[in-house]
Coordinates of C-alpha atoms in Angstrom, one line a residue:
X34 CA 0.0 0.0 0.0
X35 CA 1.4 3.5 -0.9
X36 CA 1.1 6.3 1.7
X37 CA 0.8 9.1 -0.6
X38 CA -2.7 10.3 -1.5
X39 CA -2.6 10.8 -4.8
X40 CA -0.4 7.5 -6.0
X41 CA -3.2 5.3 -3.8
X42 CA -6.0 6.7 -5.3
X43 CA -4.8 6.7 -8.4
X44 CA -6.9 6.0 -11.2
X45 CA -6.5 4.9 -15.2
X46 CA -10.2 4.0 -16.5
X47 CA -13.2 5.7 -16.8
X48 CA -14.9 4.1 -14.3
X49 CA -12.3 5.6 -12.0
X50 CA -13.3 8.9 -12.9
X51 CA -16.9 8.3 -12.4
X52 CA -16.2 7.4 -8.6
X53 CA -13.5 9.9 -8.2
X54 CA -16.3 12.9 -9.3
X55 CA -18.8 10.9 -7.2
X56 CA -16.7 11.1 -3.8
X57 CA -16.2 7.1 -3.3
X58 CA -13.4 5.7 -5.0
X59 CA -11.6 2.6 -4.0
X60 CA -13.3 1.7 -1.0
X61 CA -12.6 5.4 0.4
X62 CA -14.6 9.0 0.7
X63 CA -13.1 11.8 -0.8
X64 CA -15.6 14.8 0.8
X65 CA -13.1 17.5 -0.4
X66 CA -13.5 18.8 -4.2
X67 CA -10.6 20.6 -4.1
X68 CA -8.8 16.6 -3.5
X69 CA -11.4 15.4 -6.4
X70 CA -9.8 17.7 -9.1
X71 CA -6.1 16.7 -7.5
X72 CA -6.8 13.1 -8.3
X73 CA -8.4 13.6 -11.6
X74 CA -5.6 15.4 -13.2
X75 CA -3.2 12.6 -12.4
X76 CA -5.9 9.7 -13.5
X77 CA -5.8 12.5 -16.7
X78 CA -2.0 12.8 -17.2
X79 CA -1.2 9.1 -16.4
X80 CA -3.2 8.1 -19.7
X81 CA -3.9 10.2 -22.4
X82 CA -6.5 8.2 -23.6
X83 CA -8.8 9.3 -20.4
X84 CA -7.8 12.6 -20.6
X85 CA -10.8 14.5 -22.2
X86 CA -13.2 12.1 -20.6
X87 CA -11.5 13.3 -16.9
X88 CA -12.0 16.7 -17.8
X89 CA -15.7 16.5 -19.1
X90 CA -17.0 13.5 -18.8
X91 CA -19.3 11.8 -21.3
X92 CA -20.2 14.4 -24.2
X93 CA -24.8 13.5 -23.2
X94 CA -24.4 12.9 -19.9
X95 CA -21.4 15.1 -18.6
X96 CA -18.8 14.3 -15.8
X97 CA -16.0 14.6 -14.6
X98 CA -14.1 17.4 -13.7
X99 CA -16.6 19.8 -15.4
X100 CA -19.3 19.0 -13.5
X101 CA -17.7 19.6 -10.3
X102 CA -17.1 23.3 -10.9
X103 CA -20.1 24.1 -13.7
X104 CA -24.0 23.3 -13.8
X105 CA -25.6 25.1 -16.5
X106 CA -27.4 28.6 -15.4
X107 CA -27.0 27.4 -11.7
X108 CA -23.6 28.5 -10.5
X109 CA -24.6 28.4 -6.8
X110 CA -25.7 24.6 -7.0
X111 CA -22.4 23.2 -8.3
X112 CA -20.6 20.9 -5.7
X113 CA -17.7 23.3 -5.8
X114 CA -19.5 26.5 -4.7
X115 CA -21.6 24.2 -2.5
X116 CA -19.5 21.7 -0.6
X117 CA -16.4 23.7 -1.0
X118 CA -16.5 27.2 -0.9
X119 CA -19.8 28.1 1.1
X120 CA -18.0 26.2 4.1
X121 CA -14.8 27.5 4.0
X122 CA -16.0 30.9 3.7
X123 CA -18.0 30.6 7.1
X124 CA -15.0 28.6 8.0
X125 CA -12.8 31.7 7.7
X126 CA -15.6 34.8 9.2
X127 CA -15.8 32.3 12.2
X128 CA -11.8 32.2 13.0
X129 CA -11.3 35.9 12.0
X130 CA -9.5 35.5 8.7
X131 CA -12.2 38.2 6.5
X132 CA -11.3 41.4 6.6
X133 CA -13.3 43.3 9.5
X134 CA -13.8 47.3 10.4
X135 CA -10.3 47.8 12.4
X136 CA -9.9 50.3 15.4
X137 CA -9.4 53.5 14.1
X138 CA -8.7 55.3 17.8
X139 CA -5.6 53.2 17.7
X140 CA -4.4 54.5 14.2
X141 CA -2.9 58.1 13.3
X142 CA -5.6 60.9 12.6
X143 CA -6.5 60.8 9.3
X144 CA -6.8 56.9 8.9
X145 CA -9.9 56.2 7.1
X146 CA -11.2 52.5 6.3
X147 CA -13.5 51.5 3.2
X148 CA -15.4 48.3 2.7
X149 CA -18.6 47.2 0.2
X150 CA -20.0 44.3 -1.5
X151 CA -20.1 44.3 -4.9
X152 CA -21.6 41.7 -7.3
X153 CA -20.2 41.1 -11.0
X154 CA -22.1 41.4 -13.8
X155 CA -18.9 40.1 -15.7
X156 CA -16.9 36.6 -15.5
X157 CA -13.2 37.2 -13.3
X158 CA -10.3 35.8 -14.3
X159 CA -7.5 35.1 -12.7
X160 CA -4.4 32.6 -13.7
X161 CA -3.3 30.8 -11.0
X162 CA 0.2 29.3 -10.2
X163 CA -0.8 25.7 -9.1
X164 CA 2.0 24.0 -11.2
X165 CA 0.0 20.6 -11.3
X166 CA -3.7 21.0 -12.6
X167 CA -6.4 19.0 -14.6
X168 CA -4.6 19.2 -18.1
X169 CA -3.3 22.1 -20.6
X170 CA -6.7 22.9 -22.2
X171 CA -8.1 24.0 -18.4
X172 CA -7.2 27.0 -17.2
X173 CA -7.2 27.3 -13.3
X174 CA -8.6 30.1 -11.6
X175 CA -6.7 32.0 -8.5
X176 CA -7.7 30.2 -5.5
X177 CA -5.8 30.7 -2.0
X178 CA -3.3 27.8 -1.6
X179 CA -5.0 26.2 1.7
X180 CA -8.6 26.3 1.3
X181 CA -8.9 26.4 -2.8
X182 CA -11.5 29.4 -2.4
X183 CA -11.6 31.7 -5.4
X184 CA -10.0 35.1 -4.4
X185 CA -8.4 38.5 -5.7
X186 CA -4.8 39.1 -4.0
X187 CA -3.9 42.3 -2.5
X188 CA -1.1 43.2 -4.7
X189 CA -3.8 42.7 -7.5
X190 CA -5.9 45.1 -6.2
X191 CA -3.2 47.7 -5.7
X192 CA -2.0 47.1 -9.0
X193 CA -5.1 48.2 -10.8
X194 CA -6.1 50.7 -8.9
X195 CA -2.9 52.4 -9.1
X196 CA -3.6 51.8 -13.3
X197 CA -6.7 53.4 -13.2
X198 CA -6.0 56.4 -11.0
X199 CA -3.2 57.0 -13.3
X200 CA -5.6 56.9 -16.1
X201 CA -8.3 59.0 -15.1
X202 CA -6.0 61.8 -13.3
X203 CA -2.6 61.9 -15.8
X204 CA -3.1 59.7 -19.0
X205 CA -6.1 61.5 -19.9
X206 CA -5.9 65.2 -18.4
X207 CA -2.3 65.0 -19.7
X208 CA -3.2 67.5 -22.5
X209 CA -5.0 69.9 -20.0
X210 CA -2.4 69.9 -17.0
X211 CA 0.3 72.2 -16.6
X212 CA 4.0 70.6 -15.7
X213 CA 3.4 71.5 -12.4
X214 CA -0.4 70.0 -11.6
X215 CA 0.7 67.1 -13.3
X216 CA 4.1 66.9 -11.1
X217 CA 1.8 67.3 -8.1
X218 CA -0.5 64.5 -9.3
X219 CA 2.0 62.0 -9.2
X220 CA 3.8 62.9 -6.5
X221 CA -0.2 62.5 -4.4
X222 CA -0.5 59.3 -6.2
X223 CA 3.6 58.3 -5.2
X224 CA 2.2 59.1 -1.4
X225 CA -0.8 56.8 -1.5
X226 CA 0.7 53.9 -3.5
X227 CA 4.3 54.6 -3.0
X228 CA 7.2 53.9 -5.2
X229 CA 6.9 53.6 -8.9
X230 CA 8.1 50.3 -10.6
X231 CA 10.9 51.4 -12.5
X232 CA 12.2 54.2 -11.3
X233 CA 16.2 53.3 -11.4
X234 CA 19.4 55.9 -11.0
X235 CA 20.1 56.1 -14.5
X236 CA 17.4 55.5 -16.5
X237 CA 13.6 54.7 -16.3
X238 CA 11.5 51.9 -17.0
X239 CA 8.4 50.2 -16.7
X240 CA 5.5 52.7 -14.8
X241 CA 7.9 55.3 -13.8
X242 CA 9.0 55.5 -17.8
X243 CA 5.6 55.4 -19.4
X244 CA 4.5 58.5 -16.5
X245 CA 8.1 60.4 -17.6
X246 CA 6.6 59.9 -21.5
X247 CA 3.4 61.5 -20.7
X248 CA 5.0 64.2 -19.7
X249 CA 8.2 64.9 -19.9
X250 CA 9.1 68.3 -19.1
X251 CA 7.4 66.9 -15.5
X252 CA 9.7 64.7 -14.4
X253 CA 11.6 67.4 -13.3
X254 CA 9.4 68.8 -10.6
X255 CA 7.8 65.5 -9.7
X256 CA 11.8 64.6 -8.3
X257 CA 11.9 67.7 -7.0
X258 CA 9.1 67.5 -4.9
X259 CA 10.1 63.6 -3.4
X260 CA 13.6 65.1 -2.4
X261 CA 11.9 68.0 -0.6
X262 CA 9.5 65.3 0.8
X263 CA 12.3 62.9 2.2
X264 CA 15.1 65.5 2.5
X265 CA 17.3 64.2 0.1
X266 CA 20.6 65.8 -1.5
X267 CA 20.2 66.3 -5.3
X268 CA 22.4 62.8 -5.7
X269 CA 21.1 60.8 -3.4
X270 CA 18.6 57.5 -4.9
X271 CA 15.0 57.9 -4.9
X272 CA 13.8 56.1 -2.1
X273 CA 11.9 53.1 -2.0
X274 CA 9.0 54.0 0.2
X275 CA 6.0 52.4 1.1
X276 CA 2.4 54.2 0.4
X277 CA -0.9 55.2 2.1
X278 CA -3.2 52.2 1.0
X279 CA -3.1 49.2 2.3
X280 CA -5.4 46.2 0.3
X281 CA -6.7 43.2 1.6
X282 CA -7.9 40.0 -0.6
X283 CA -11.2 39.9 -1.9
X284 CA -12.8 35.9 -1.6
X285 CA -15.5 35.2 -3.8
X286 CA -18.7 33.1 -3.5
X287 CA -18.8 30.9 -6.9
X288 CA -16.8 29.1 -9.5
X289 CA -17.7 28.2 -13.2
X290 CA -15.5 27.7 -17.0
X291 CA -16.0 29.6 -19.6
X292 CA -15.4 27.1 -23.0
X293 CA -13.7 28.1 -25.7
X294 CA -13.8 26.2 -28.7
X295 CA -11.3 26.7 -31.3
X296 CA -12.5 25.8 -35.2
X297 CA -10.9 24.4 -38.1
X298 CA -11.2 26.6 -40.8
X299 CA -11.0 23.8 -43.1
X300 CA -14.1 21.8 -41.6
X301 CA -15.6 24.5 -39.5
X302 CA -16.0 21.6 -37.0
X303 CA -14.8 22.4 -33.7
X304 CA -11.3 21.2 -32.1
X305 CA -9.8 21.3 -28.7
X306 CA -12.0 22.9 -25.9
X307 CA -10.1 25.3 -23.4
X308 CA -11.9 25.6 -20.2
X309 CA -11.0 29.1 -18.2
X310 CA -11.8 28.7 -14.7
X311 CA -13.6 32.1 -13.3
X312 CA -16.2 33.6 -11.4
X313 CA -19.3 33.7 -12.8
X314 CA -21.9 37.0 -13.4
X315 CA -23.8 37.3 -10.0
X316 CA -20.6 36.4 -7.8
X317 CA -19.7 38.1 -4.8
X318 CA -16.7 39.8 -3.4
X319 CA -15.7 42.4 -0.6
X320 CA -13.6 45.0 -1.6
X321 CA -11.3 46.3 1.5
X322 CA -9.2 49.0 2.2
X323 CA -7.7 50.8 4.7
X324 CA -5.6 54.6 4.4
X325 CA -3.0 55.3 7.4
X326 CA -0.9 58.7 6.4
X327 CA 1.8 57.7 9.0
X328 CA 4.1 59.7 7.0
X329 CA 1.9 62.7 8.5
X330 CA 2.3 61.9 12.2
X331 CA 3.3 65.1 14.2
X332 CA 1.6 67.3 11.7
X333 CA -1.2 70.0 12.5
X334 CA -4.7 68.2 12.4
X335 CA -6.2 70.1 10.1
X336 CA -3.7 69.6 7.5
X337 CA -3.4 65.9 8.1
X338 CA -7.6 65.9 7.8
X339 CA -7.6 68.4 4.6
X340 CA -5.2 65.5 3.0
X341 CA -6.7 62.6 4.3
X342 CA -9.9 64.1 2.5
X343 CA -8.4 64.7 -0.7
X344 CA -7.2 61.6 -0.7
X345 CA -10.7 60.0 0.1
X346 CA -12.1 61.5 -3.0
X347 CA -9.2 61.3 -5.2
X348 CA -9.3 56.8 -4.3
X349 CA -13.1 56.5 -4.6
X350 CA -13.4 58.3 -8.0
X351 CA -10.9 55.8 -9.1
X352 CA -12.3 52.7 -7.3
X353 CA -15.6 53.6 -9.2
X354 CA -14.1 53.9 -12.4
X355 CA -12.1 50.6 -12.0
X356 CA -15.3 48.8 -10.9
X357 CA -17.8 50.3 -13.4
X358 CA -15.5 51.2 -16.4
X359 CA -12.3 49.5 -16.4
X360 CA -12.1 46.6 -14.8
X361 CA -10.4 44.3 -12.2
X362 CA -10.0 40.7 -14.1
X363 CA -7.5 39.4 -16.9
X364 CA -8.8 40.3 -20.1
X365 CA -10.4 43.2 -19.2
X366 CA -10.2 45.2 -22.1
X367 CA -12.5 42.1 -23.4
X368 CA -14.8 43.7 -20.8
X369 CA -14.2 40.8 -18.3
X370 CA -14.4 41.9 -14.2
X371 CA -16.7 44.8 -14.2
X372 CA -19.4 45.1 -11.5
X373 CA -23.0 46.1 -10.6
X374 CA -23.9 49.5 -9.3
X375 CA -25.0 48.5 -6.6
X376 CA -23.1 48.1 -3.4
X377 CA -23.5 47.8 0.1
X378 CA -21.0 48.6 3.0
X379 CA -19.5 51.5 5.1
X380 CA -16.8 54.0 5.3
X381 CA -15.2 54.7 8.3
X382 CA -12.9 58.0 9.0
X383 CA -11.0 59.0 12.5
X384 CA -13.0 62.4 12.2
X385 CA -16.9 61.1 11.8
X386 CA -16.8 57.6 12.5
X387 CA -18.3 54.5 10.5
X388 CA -20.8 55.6 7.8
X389 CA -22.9 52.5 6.5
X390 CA -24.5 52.6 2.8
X391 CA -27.1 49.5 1.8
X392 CA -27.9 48.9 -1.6
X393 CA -26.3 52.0 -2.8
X394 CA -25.0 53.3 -6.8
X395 CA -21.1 54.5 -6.2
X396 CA -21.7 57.6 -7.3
X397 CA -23.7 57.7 -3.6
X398 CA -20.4 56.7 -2.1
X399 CA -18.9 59.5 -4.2
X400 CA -21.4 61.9 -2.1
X401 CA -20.9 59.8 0.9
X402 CA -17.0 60.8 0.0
X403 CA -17.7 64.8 -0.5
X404 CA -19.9 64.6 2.9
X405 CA -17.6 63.2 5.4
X406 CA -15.0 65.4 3.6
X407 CA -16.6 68.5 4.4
X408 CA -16.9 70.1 1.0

């Protein structure tokens, strides 16, 4: 008898696959999906001759691995969403692992704390790095490594919502800024995101580069500005600084594959199905975020509020573009990863305290913004 999971309950038929799917292969229970999938993709890489059948079963009455993660129009009754996901989700809000409203007495003045619900009226899509999965033509979607829920990393968010402030505030006003307000616009966003990627002694690349093409006659002032911000001599490095925004991960409720079907242009006959893992149109996700201006500590109040506020209106403008407009999802300009207008949550500030919004459009969290800002 071997000792390792995988090699004892390995598999090389297609009856194998039927119990595997089912839960009750070899005289054992396999209550974990997650496991199931495990197993099928080395009963499908053992024998190539099982391999389409492991990944979707009979072509009338379905099977294996697709029916674990897809039931047609019902994404909340696949055993995935059901026996894996809707467990491990109470799982986590039981032990304390989803993001909750922190203390804000305990934080520097000026900390502020955002959270909402949002559902997608677009499929997510996310590549994941599990090295080992069903077979080439699926295309795993980002799960976290321990309980295989579907989720949205913090760096990810970060990254995109740094892209899309950058768009709405530089890429397209470039032509209407001055050098200055456009030196001043990136050195706000450097504060709340912190340094840009690329941004070597010598030469720029990457973000820092494309920002120093937009503008050039910018660059300039925006350098100026972060040595008069950190007290640096004229050739000393940039620093490598941390920003404003902290992100947390966003876990969402369902899975499902999209199927593409590649066709012969000879025989117009279809090929090789590719199966892309995502999160279906009416999923859910919690979007969190939390602003600490620590680099403001031991400043007057009413400047660290008046920046704080800025900074409020300046993240949720782009957060509402990103969400409504842009996108949060691979292929996004494909118009994958948008969401409703409809979200329900609260903003908390160190000056008027938690704010709640139900059932809200963001343009009332824009106004929600603008209120608790004062203006």
């Amino acid at each position: 008898m071997s000792y390792d999971l995988y090699v004892h309950l390995s598999g090389e038929s297609q009856d194998d696959v039927r119990t595997v799917v089912r839960g009750k292969h070899r005289n054992g229970e396999i209550p974990d999906i997650a496991a199931r999938i495990r197993i099928l993709a080395g009963i499908a890489a053992y024998k190539e001759g099982i391999k389409e059948y492991a990944v979707s079963g009979d072509r009338k009455k379905g099977g294996g691995y697709k029916s674990l993660v897809h039931k047609k129009d019902q994404p909340k009754t696949t055993p995935y969403a059901m026996d894996l996901i809707a467990p491990y989700r109470d799982l986590m809000k039981k032990i304390g692992l989803l993001p909750t409203t922190p203390d804000l007495n305990v934080l520097p003045p000026g900390s502020w704390f955002l959270q909402f619900t949002f559902t997608l009226v677009k499929p997510w899509i996310s590549k994941d790095d599990a090295p080992f999965y069903m077979t080439e033509s699926v295309n795993p979607v980002r799960k976290d490594k321990v309980v295989k829920v579907p989720y949205m990393a913090a760096p990810s968010w970060k990254g995109l919502l740094r892209w899309t402030m950058m768009h709405i505030r530089l890429d397209l006003k470039k032509d209407t800024l001055t050098d200055e307000e456009f030196a001043q616009e990136r050195f706000r966003q450097t504060l709340l995101f912190g340094d840009e990627k690329g941004e070597e002694p010598g030469q720029t690349q990457d973000f820092a580069g494309y920002l120093d093409a937009l503008k050039p006659l910018a660059r300039d002032t925006y350098i100026r500005l972060l040595r008069h911000r950190y007290n640096l001599k004229d050739n000393d490095p940039l620093p490598h600084h941390a920003g404003r925004l902290y992100f947390y991960p966003t876990f969402f409720d369902l899975i499902d594959v999209e199927v593409i079907n590649p066709h012969s242009r000879k025989t117009k006959a279809g090929t090789h199905p590719i199966y892309l893992e995502c999160v279906p149109t009416s999923a859910k996700g919690t979007f969190t975020m939390l602003y600490v201006p620590f680099d403001m500590i031991g400043q007057p109040e009413g400047e660290v509020k008046k920046q704080a506020a800025e900074d409020l209106r300046r993240v949720t403008d782009a957060v509402s573009a990103m969400m409504l407009t842009y996108g949060f999802s691979a292929k996004r300009t494909s118009g994958y990863g948008t969401a409703e207008d409809r979200i329900s949550g609260s903003l908390s500030t160190t000056w008027t305290g938690k704010r709640p919004f139900n059932n809200a459009p963001f343009h009332q969290l824009v106004n929600l913004t603008k209120e608790v800002s004062g203006d």
